[in-house]
Coordinates of N, CA, C and O in Angstrom, one line a residue:
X1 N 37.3 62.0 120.0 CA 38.1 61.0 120.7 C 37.8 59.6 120.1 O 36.7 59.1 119.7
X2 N 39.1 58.9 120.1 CA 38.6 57.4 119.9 C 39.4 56.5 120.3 O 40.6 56.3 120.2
X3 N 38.6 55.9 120.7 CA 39.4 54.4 121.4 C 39.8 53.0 121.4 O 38.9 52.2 121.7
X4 N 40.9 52.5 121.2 CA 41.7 51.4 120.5 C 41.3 50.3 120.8 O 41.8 50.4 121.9
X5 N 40.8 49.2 120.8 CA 41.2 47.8 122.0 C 41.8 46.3 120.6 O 41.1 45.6 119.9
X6 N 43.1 46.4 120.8 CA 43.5 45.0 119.9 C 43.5 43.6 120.6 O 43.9 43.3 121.8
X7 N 43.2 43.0 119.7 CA 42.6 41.2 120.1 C 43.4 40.6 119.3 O 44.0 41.0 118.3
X8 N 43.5 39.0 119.8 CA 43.8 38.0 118.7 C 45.1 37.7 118.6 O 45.4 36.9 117.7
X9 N 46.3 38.2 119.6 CA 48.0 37.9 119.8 C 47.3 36.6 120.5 O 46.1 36.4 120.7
X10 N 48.7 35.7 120.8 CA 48.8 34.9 121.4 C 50.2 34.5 120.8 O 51.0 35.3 120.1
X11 N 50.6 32.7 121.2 CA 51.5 32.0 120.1 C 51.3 31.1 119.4 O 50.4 30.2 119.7
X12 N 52.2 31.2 118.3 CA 52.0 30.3 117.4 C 53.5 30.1 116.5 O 54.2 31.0 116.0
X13 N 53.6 28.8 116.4 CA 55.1 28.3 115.7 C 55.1 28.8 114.6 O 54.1 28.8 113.8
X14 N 56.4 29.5 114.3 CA 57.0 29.6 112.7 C 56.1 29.1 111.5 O 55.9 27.9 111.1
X15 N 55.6 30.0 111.0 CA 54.8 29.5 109.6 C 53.6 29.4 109.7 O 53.0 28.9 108.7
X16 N 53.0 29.6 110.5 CA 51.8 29.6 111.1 C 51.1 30.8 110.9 O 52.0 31.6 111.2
X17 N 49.9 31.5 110.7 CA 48.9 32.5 110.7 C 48.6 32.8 112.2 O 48.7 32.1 113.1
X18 N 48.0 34.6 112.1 CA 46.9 35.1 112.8 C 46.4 36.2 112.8 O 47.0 37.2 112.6
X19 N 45.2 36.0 113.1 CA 44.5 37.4 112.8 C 44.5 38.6 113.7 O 44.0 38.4 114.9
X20 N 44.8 39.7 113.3 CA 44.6 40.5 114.4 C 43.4 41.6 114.2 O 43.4 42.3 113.2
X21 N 42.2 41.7 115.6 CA 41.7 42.9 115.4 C 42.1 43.7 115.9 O 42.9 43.4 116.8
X22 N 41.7 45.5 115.5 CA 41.0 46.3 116.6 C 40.0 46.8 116.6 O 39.7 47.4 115.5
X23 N 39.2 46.9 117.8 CA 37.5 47.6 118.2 C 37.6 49.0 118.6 O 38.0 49.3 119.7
X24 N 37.3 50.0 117.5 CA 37.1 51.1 118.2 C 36.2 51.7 118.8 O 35.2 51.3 118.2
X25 N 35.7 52.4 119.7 CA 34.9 52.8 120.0 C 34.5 54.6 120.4 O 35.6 55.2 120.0
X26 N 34.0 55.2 120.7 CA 33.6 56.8 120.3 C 33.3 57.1 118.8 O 32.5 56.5 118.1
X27 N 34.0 58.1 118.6 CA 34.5 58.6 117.4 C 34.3 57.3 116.3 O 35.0 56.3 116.4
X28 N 33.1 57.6 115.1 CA 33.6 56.5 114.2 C 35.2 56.7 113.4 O 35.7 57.8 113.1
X29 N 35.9 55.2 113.0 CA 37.3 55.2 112.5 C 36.6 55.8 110.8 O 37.6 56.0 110.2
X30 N 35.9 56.0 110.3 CA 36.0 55.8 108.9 C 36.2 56.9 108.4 O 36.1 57.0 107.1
X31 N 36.7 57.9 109.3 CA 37.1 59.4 108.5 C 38.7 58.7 108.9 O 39.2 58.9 107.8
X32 N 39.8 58.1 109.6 CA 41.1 57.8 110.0 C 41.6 56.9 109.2 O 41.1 55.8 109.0
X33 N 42.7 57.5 108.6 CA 43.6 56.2 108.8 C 43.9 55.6 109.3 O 44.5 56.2 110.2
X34 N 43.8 54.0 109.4 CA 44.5 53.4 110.4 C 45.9 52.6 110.0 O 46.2 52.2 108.8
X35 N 46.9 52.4 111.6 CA 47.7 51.5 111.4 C 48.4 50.4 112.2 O 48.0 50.1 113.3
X36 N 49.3 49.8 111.7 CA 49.4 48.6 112.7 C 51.2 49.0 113.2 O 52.2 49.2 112.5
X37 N 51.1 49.0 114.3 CA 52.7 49.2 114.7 C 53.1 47.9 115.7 O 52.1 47.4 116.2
X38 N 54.1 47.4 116.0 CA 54.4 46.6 116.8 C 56.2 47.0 117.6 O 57.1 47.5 117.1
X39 N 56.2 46.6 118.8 CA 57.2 47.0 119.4 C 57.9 46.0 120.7 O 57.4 45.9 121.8
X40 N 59.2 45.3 120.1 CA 59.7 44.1 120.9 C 60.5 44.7 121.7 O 61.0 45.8 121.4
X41 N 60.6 44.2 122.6 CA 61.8 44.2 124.3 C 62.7 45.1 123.6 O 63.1 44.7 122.6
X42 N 63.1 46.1 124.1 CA 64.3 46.8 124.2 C 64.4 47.8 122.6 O 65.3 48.6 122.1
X43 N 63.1 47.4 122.1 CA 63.1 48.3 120.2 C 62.4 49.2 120.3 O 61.5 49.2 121.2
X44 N 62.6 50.2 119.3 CA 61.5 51.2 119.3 C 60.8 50.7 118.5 O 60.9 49.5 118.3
X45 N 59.4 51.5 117.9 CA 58.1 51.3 117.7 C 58.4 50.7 116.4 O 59.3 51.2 115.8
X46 N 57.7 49.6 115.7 CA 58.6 49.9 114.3 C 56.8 49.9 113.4 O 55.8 49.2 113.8
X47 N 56.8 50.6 112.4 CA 56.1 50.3 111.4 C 55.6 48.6 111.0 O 56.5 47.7 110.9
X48 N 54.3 48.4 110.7 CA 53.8 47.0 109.9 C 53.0 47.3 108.9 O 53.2 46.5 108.0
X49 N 51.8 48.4 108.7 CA 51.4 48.3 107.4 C 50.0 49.7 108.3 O 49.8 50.2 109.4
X50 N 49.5 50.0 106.9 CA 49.0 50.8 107.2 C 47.4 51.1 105.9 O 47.4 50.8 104.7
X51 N 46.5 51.5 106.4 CA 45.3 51.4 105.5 C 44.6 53.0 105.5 O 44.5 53.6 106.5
X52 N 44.2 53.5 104.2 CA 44.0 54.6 104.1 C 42.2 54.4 104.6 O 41.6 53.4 104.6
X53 N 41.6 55.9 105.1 CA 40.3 56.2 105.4 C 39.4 55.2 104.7 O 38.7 54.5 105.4
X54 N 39.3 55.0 103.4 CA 38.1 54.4 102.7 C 38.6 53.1 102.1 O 38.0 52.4 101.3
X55 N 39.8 52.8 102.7 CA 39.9 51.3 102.8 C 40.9 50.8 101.1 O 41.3 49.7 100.7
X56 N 40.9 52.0 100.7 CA 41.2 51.9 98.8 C 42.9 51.9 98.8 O 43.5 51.7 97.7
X57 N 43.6 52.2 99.8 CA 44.9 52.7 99.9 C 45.8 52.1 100.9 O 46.0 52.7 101.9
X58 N 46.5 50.6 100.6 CA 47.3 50.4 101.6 C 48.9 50.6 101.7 O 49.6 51.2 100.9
X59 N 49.2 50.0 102.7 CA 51.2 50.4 102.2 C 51.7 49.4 103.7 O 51.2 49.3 104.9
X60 N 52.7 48.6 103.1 CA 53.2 47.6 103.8 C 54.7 47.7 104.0 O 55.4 47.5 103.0
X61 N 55.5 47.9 105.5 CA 56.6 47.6 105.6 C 57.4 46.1 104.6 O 57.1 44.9 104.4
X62 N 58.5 47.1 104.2 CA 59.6 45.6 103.3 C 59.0 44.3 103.3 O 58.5 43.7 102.4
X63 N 59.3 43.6 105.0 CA 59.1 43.0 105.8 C 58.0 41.9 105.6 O 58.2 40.7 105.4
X64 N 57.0 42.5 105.7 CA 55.6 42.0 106.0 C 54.9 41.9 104.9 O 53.7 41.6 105.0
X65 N 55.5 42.3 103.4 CA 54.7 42.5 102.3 C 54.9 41.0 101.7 O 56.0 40.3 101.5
X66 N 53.2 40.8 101.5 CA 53.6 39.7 100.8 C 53.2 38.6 102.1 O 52.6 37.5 101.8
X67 N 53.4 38.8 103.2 CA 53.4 38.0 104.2 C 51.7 38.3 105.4 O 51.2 37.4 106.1
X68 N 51.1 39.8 105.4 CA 50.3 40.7 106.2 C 49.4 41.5 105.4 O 49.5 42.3 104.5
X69 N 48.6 41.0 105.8 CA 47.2 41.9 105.3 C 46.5 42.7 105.9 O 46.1 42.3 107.0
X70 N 46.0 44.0 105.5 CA 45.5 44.7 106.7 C 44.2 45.4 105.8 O 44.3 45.9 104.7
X71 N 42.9 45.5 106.6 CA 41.8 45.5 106.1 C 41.0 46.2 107.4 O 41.3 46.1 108.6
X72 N 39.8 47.0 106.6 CA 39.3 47.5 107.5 C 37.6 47.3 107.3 O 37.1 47.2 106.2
X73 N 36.9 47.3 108.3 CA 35.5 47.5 108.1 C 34.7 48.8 109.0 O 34.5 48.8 110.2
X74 N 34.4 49.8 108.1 CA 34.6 50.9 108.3 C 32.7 50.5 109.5 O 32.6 50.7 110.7
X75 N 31.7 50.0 108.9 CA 30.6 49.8 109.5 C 30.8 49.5 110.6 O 30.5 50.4 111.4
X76 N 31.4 48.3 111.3 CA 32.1 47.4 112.5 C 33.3 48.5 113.4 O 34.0 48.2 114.4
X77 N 33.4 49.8 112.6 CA 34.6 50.0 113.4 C 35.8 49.7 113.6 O 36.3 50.4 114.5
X78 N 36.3 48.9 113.1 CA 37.4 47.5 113.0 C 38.4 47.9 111.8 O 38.1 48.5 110.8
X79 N 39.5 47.5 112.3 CA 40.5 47.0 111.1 C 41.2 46.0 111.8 O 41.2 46.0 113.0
X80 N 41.8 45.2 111.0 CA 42.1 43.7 111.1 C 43.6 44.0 110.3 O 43.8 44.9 109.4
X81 N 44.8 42.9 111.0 CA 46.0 42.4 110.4 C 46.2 40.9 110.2 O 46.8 40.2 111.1
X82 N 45.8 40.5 109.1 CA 45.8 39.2 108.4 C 47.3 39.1 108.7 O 47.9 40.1 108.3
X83 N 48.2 37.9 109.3 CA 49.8 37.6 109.6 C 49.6 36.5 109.4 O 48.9 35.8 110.1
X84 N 50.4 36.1 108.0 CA 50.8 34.3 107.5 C 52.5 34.1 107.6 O 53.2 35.1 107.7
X85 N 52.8 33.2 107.6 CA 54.1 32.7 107.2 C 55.0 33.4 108.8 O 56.2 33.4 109.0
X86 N 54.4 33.8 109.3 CA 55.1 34.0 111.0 C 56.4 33.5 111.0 O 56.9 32.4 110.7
X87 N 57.4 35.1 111.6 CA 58.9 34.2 111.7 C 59.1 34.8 113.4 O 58.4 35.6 113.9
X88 N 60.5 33.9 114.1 CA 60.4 34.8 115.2 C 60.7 36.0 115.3 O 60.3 36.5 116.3
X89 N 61.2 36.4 114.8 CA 61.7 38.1 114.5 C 60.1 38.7 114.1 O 60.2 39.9 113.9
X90 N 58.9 38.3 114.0 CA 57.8 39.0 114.2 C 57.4 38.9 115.4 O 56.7 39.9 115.5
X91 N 57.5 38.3 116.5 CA 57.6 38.2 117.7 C 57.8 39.9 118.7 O 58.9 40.5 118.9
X92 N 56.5 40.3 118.9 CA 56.2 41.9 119.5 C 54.9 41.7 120.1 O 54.1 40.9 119.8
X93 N 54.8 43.0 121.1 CA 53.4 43.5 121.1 C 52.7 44.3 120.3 O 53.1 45.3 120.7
X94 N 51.9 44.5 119.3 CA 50.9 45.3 118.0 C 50.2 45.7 118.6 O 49.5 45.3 119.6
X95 N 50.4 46.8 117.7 CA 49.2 48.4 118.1 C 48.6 48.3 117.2 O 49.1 47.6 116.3
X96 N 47.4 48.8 117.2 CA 46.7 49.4 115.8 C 46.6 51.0 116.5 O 46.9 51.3 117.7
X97 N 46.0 51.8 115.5 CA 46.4 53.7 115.4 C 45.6 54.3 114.6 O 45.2 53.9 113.5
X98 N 45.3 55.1 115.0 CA 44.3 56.0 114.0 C 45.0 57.2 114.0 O 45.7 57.6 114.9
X99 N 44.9 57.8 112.8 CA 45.6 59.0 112.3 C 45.0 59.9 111.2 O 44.5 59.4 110.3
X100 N 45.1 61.3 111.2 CA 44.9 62.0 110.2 C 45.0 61.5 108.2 O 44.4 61.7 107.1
X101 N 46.3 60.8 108.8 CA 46.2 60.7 106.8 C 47.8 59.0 106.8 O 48.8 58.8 107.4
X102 N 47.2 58.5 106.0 CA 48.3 57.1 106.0 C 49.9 57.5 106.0 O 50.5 58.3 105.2
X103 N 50.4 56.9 107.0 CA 51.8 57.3 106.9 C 52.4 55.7 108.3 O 51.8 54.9 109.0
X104 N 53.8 56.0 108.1 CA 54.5 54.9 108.5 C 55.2 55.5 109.4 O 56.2 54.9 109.7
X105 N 54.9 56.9 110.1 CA 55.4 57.2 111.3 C 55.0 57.7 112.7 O 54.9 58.9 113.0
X106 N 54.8 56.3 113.7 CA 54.4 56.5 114.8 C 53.4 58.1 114.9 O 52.2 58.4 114.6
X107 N 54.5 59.1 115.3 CA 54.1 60.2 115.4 C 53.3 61.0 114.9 O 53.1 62.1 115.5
X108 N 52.7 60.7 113.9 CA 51.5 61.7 113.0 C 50.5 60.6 113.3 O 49.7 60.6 112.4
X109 N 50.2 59.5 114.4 CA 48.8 58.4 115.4 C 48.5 59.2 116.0 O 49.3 59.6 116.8
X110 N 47.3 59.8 115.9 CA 47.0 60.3 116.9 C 46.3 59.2 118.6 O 46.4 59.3 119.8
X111 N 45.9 58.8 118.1 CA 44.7 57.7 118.8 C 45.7 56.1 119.4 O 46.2 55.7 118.4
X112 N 45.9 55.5 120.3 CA 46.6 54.4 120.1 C 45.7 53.1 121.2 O 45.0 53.4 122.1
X113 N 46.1 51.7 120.9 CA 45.2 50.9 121.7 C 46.1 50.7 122.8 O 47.0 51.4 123.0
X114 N 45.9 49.8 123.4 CA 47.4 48.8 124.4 C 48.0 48.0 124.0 O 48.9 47.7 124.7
X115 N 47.8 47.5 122.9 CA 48.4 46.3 122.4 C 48.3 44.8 122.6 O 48.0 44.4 123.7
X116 N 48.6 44.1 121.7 CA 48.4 42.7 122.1 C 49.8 42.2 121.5 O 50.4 42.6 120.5
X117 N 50.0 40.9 122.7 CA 51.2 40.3 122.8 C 51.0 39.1 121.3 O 50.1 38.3 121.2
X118 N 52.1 39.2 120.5 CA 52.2 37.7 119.5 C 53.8 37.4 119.7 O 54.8 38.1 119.5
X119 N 53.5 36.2 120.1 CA 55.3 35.5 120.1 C 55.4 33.7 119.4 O 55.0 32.6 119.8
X120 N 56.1 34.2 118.3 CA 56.4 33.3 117.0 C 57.4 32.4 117.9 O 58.2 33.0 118.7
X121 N 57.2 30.9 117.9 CA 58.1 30.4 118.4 C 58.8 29.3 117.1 O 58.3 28.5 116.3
X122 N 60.3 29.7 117.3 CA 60.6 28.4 116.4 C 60.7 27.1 116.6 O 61.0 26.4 115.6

């Protein structure tokens, strides 16, 4: 078993950075992939980026590449989503996810947190 908790939403204007954690706890993350999903009013879940087991392997929606960093510290338990250049169309609540093997679809998470709210204002 393991369990999610993401930190670090809040708001912040257009162009602006933030960091996001999550704390896992049980189960260590460092056998999981993890990933980051986010999901606005009325959308389904959508992919943001995703980091393989030993931290060597990442993969970033169109979107966010170039813009999102996602890193993990397998000791701490933790992976983190570095978000620069913030637009409102990033404006959701973010998951982070643990999973069998890196992939960009909800469905093969096994593990998920509650999420935390970020709303980009222009």
């Amino acid at each position: 078993q393991v369990q999610l908790v993401e930190s670090g939403g809040g708001l912040v204007q257009a162009g602006g950075s933030l960091r996001l954690s999550c704390a896992a706890s049980g189960r260590t993350v460092s056998s999981y992939a993890m990933g980051w999903f986010r999901q606005a009013p009325g959308k389904e879940r959508e992919f943001v980026a995703a980091i393989s087991w030993s931290g060597g392997t990442t993969y970033y929606a169109d979107s966010e590449m170039g813009r999102f960093t996602i890193s993990r510290d397998n000791a701490k338990n933790a992976v983190f989503l570095q978000m620069s250049a913030l637009r409102p169309e990033d404006t959701a609540v973010y998951y982070c996810a643990a999973g069998s093997h890196l992939s960009d679809y909800a469905r093969t998470y096994d593990y998920w947190g509650q999420g935390t709210q970020v709303t980009v204002s222009s």
